[in-house]
mmCIF file of N, CA, C and O and ligand atoms in Angstrom:
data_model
loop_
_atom_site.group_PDB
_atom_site.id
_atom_site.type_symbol
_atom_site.label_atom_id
_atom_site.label_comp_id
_atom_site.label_asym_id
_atom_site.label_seq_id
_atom_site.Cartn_x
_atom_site.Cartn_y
_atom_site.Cartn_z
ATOM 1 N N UNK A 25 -5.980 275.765 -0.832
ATOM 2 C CA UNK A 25 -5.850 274.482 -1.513
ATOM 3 C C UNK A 25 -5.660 274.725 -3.013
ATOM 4 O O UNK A 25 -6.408 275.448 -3.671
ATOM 5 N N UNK A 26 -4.455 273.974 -3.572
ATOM 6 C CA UNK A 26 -4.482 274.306 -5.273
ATOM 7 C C UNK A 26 -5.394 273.875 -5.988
ATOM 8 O O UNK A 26 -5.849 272.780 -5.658
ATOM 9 N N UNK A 27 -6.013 274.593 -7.261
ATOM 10 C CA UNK A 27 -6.892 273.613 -7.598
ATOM 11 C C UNK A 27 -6.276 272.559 -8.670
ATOM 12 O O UNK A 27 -5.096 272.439 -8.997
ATOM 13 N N UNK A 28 -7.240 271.936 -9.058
ATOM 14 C CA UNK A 28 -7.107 270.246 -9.792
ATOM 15 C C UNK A 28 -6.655 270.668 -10.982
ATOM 16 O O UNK A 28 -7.126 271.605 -11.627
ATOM 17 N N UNK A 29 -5.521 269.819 -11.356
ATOM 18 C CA UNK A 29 -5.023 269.675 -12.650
ATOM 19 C C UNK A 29 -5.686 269.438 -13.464
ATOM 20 O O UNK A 29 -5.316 270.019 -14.484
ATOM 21 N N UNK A 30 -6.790 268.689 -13.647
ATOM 22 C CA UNK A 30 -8.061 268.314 -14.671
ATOM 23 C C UNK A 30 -9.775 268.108 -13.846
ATOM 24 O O UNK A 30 -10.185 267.349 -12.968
ATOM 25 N N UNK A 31 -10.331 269.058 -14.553
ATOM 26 C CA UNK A 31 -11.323 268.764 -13.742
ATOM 27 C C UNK A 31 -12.686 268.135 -14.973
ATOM 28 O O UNK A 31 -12.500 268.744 -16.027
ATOM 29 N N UNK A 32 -13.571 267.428 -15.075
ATOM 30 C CA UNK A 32 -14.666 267.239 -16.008
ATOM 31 C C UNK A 32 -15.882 267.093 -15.256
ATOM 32 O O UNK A 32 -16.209 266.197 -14.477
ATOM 33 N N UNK A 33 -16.583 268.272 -15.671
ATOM 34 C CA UNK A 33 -18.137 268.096 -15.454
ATOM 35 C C UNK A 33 -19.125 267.841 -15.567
ATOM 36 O O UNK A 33 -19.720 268.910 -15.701
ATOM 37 N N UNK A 34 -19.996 266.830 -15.626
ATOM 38 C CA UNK A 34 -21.271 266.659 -16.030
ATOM 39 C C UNK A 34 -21.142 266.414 -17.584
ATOM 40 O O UNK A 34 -21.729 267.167 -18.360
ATOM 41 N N UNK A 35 -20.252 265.193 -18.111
ATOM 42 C CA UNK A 35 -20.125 265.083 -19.106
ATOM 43 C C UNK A 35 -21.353 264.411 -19.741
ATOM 44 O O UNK A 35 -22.262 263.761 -19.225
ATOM 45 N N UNK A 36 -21.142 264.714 -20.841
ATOM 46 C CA UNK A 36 -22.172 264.080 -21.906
ATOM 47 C C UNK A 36 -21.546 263.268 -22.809
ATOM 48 O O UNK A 36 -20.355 263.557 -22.692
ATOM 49 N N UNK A 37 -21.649 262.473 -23.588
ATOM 50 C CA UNK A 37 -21.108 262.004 -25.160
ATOM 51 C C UNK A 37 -22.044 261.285 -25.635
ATOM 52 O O UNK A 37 -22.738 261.287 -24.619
ATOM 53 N N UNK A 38 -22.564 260.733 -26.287
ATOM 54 C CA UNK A 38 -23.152 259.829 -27.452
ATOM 55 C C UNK A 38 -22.463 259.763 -29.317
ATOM 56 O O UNK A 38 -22.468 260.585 -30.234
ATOM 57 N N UNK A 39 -22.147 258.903 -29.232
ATOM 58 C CA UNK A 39 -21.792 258.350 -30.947
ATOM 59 C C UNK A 39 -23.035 258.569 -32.046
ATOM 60 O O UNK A 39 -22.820 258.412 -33.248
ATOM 61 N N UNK A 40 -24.094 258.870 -31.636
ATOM 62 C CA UNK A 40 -25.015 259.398 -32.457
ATOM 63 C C UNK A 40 -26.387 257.999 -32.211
ATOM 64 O O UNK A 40 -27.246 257.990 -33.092
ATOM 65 N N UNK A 41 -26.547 256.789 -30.934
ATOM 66 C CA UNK A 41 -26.675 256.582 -30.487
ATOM 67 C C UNK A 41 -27.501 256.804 -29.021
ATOM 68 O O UNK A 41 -28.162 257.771 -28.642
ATOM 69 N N UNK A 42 -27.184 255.459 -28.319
ATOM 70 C CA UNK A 42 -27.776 255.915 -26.849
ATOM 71 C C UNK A 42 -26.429 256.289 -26.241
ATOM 72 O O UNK A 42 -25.380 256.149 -26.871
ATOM 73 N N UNK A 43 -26.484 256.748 -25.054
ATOM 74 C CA UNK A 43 -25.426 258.008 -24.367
ATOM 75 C C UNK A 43 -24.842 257.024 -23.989
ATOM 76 O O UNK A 43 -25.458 256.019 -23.637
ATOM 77 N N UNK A 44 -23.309 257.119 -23.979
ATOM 78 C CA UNK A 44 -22.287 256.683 -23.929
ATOM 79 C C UNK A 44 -21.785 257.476 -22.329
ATOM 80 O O UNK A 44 -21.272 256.960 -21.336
ATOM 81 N N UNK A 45 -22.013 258.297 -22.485
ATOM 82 C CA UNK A 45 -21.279 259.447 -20.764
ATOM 83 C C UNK A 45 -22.467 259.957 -20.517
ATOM 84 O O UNK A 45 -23.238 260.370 -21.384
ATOM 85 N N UNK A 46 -22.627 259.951 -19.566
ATOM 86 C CA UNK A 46 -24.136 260.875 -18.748
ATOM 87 C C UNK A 46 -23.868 261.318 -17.917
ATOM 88 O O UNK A 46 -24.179 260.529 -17.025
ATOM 89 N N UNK A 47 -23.163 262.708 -17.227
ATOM 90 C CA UNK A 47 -22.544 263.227 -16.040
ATOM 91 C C UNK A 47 -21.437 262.603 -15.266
ATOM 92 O O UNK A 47 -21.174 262.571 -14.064
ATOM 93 N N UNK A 48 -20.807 262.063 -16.452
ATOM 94 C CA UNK A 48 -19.378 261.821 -15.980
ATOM 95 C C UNK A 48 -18.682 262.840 -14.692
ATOM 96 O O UNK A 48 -18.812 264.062 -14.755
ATOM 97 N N UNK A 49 -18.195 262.401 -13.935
ATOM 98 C CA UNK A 49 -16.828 263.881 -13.229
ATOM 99 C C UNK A 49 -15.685 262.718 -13.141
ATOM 100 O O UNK A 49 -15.648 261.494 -13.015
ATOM 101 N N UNK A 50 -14.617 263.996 -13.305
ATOM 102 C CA UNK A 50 -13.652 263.573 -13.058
ATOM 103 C C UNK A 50 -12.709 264.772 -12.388
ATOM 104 O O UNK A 50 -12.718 265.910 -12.857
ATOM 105 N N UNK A 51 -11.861 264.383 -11.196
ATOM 106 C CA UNK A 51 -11.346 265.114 -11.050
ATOM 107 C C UNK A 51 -9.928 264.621 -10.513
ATOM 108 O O UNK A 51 -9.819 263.823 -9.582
ATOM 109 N N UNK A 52 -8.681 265.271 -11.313
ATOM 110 C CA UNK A 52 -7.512 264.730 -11.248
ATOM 111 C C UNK A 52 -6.455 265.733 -10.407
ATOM 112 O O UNK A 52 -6.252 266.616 -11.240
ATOM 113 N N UNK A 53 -5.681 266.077 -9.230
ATOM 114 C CA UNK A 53 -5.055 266.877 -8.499
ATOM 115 C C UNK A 53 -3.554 266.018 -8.393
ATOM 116 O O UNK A 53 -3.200 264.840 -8.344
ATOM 117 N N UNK A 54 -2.960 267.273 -8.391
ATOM 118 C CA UNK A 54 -1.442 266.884 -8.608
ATOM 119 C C UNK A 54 -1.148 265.741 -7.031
ATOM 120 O O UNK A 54 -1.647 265.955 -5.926
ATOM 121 N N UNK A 55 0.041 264.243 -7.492
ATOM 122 C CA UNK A 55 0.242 263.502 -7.065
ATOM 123 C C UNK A 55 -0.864 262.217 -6.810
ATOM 124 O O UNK A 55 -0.457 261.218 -6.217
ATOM 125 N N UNK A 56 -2.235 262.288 -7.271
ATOM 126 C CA UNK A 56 -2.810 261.696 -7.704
ATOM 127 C C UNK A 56 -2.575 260.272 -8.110
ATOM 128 O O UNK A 56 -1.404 260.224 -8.487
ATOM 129 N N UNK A 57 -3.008 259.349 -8.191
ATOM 130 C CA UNK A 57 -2.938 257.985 -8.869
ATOM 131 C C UNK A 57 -4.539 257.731 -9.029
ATOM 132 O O UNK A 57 -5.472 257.839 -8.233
ATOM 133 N N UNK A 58 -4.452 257.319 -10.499
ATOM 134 C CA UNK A 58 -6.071 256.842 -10.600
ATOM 135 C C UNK A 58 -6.049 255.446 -11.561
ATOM 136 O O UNK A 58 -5.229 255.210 -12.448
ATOM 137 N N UNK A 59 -6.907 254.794 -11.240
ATOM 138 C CA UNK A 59 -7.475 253.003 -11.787
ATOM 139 C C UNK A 59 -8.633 253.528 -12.248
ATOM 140 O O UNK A 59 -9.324 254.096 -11.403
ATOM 141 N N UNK A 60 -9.190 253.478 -13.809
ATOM 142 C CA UNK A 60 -10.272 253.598 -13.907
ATOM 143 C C UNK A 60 -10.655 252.186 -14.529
ATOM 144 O O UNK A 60 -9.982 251.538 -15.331
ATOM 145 N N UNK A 61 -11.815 251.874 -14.014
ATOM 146 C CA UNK A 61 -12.240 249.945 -14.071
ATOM 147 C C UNK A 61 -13.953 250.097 -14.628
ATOM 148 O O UNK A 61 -14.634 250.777 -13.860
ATOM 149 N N UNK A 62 -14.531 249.664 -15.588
ATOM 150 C CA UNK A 62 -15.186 249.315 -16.112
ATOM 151 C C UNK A 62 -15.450 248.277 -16.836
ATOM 152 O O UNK A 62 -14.461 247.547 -16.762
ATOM 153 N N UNK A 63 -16.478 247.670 -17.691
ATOM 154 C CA UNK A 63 -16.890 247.341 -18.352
ATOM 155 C C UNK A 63 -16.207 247.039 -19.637
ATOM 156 O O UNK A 63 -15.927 248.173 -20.025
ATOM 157 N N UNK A 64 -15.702 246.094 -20.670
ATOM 158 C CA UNK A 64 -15.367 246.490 -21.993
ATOM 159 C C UNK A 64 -16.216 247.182 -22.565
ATOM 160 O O UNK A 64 -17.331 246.974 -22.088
ATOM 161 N N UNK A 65 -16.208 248.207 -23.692
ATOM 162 C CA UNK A 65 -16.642 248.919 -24.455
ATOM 163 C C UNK A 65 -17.702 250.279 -23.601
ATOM 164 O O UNK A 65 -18.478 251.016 -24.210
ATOM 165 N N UNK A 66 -17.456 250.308 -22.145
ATOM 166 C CA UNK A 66 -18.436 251.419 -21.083
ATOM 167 C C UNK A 66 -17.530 252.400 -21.534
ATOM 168 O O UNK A 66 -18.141 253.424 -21.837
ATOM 169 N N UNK A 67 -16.356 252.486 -21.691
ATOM 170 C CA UNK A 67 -16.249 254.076 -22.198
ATOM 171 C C UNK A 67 -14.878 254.513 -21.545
ATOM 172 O O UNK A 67 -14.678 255.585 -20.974
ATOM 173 N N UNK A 68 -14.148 253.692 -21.694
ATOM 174 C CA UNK A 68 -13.120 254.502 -20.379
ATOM 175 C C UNK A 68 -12.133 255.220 -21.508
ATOM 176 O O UNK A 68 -11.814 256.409 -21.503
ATOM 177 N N UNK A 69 -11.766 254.316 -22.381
ATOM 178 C CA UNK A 69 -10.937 254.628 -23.466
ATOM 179 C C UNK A 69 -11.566 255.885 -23.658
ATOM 180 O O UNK A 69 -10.985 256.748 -23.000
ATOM 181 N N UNK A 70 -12.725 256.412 -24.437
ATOM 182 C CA UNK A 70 -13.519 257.563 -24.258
ATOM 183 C C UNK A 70 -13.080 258.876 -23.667
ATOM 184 O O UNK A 70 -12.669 259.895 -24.223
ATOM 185 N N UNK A 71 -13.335 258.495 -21.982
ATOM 186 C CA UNK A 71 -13.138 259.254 -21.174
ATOM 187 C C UNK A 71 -12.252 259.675 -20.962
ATOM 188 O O UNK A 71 -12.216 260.862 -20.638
ATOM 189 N N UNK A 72 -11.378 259.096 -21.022
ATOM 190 C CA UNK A 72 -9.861 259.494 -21.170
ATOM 191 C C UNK A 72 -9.477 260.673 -22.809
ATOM 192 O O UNK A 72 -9.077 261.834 -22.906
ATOM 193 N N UNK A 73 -9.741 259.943 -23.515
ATOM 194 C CA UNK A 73 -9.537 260.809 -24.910
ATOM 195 C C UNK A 73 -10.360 262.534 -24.437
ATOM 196 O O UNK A 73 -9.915 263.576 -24.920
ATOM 197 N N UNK A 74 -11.505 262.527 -23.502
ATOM 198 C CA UNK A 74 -11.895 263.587 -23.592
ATOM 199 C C UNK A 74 -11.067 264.287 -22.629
ATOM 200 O O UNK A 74 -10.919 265.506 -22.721
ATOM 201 N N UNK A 75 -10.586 263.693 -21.826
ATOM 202 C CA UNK A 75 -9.867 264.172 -20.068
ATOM 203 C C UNK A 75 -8.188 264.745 -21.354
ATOM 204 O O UNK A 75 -7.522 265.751 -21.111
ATOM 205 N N UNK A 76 -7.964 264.005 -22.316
ATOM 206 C CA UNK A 76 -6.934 264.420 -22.819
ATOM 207 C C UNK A 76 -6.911 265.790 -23.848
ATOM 208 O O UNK A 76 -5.980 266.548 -24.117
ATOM 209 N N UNK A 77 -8.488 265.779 -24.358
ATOM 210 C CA UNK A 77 -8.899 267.025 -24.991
ATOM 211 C C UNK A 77 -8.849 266.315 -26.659
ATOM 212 O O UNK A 77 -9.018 267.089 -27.601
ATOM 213 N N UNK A 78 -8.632 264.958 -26.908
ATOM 214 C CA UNK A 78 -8.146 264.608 -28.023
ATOM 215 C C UNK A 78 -9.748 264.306 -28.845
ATOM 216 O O UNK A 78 -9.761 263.992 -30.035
ATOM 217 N N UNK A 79 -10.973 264.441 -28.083
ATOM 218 C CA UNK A 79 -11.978 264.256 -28.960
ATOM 219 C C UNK A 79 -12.934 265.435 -28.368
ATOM 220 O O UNK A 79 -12.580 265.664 -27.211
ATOM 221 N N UNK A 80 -13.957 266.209 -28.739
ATOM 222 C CA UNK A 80 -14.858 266.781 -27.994
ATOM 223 C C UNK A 80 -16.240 266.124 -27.323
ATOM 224 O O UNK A 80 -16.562 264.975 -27.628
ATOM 225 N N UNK A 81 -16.782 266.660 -26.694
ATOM 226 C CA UNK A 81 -17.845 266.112 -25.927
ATOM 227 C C UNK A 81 -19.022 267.104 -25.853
ATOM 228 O O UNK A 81 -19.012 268.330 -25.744
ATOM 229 N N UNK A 82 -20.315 265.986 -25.967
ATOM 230 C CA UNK A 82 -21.460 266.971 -26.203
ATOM 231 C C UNK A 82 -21.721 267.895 -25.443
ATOM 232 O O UNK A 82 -22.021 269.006 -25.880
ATOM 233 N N UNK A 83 -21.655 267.600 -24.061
ATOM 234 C CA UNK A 83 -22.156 268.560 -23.232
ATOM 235 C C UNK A 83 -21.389 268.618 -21.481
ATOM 236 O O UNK A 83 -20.984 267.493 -21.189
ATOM 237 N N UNK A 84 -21.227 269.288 -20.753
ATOM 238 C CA UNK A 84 -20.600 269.475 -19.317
ATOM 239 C C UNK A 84 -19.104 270.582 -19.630
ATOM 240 O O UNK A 84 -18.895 271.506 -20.417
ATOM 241 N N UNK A 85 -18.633 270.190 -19.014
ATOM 242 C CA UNK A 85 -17.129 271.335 -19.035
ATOM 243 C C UNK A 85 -16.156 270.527 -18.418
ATOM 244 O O UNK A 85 -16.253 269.772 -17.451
ATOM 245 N N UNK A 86 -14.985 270.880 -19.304
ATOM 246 C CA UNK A 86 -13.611 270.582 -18.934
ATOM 247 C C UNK A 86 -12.475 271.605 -18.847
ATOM 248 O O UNK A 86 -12.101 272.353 -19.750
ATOM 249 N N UNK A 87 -11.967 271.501 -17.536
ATOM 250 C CA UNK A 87 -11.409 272.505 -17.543
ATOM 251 C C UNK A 87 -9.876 271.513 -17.193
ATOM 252 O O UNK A 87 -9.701 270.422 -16.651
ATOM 253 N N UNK A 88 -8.889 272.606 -17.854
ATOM 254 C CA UNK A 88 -7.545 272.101 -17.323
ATOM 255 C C UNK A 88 -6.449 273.080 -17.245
ATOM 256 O O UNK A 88 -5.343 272.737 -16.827
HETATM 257 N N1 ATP B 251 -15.096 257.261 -32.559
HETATM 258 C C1 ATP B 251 -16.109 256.444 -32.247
HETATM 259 N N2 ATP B 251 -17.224 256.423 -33.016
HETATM 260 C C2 ATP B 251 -18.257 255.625 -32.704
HETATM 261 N N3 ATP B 251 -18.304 254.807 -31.636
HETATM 262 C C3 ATP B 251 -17.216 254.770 -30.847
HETATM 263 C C4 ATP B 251 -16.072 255.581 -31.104
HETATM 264 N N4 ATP B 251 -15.147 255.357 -30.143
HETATM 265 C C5 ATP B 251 -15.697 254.432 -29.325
HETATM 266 N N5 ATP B 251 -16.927 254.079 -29.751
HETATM 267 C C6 ATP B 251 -17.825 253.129 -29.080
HETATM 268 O O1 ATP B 251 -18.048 253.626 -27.770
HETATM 269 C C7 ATP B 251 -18.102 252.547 -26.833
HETATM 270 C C8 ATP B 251 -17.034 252.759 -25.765
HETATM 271 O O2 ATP B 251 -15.753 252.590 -26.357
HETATM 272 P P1 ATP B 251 -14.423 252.717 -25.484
HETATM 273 O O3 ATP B 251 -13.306 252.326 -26.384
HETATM 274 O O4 ATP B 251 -14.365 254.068 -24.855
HETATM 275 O O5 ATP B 251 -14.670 251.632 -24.357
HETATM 276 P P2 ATP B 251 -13.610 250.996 -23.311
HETATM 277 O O6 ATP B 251 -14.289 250.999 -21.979
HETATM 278 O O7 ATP B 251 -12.298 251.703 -23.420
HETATM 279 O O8 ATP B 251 -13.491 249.519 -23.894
HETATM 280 P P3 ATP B 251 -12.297 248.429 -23.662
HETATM 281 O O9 ATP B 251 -12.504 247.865 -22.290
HETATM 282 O O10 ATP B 251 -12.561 247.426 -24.747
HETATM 283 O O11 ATP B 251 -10.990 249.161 -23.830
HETATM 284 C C9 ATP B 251 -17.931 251.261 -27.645
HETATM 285 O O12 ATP B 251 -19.218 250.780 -27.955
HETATM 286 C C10 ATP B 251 -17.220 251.753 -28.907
HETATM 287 O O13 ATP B 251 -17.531 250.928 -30.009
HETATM 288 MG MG1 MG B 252 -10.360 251.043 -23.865
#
């Protein structure tokens, strides 16, 4: 089996705040389609910026 084009582990984030990501996963494999649905301001925008590598994150692993 190939592995996943993006994988995120056990993410962390906080804004300096209460935690914003608390063991996030994500895992994205080629032909994929994903809806991510939340909350306004829960974090998706976020999650994404980290899944893109465009911000860092406190703690877990991203691999791509
Ligand atoms: N760079 C930043 N510094 C501080 N706080 C931030 C930063 N970016 C986002 N936040 C805060 O983190 C929380 C999540 O923001 P985010 O934009 O990821 O939410 P969202 O789920 O995409 O919201 P929406 O549904 O409005 O698009 C919000 O409270 C936001 O104000
Ligand atoms: Mg958003």
């Amino acid at each position: 089996m190939a592995p996943p084009l993006l994988s995120l582990q056990d993410i962390d984030l906080s804004f300096g705040g209460a935690p914003l990501l608390e063991g996030a996963e994500l895992i994205v494999a080629r032909y994929d389609r994903i809806a991510l649905v939340g909350r306004n301001g829960s974090g998706k925008s976020t999650l994404l910026k980290i899944a893109a590598g465009s911000i860092a994150h406190d703690g877990g692993v991203r691999f791509v």
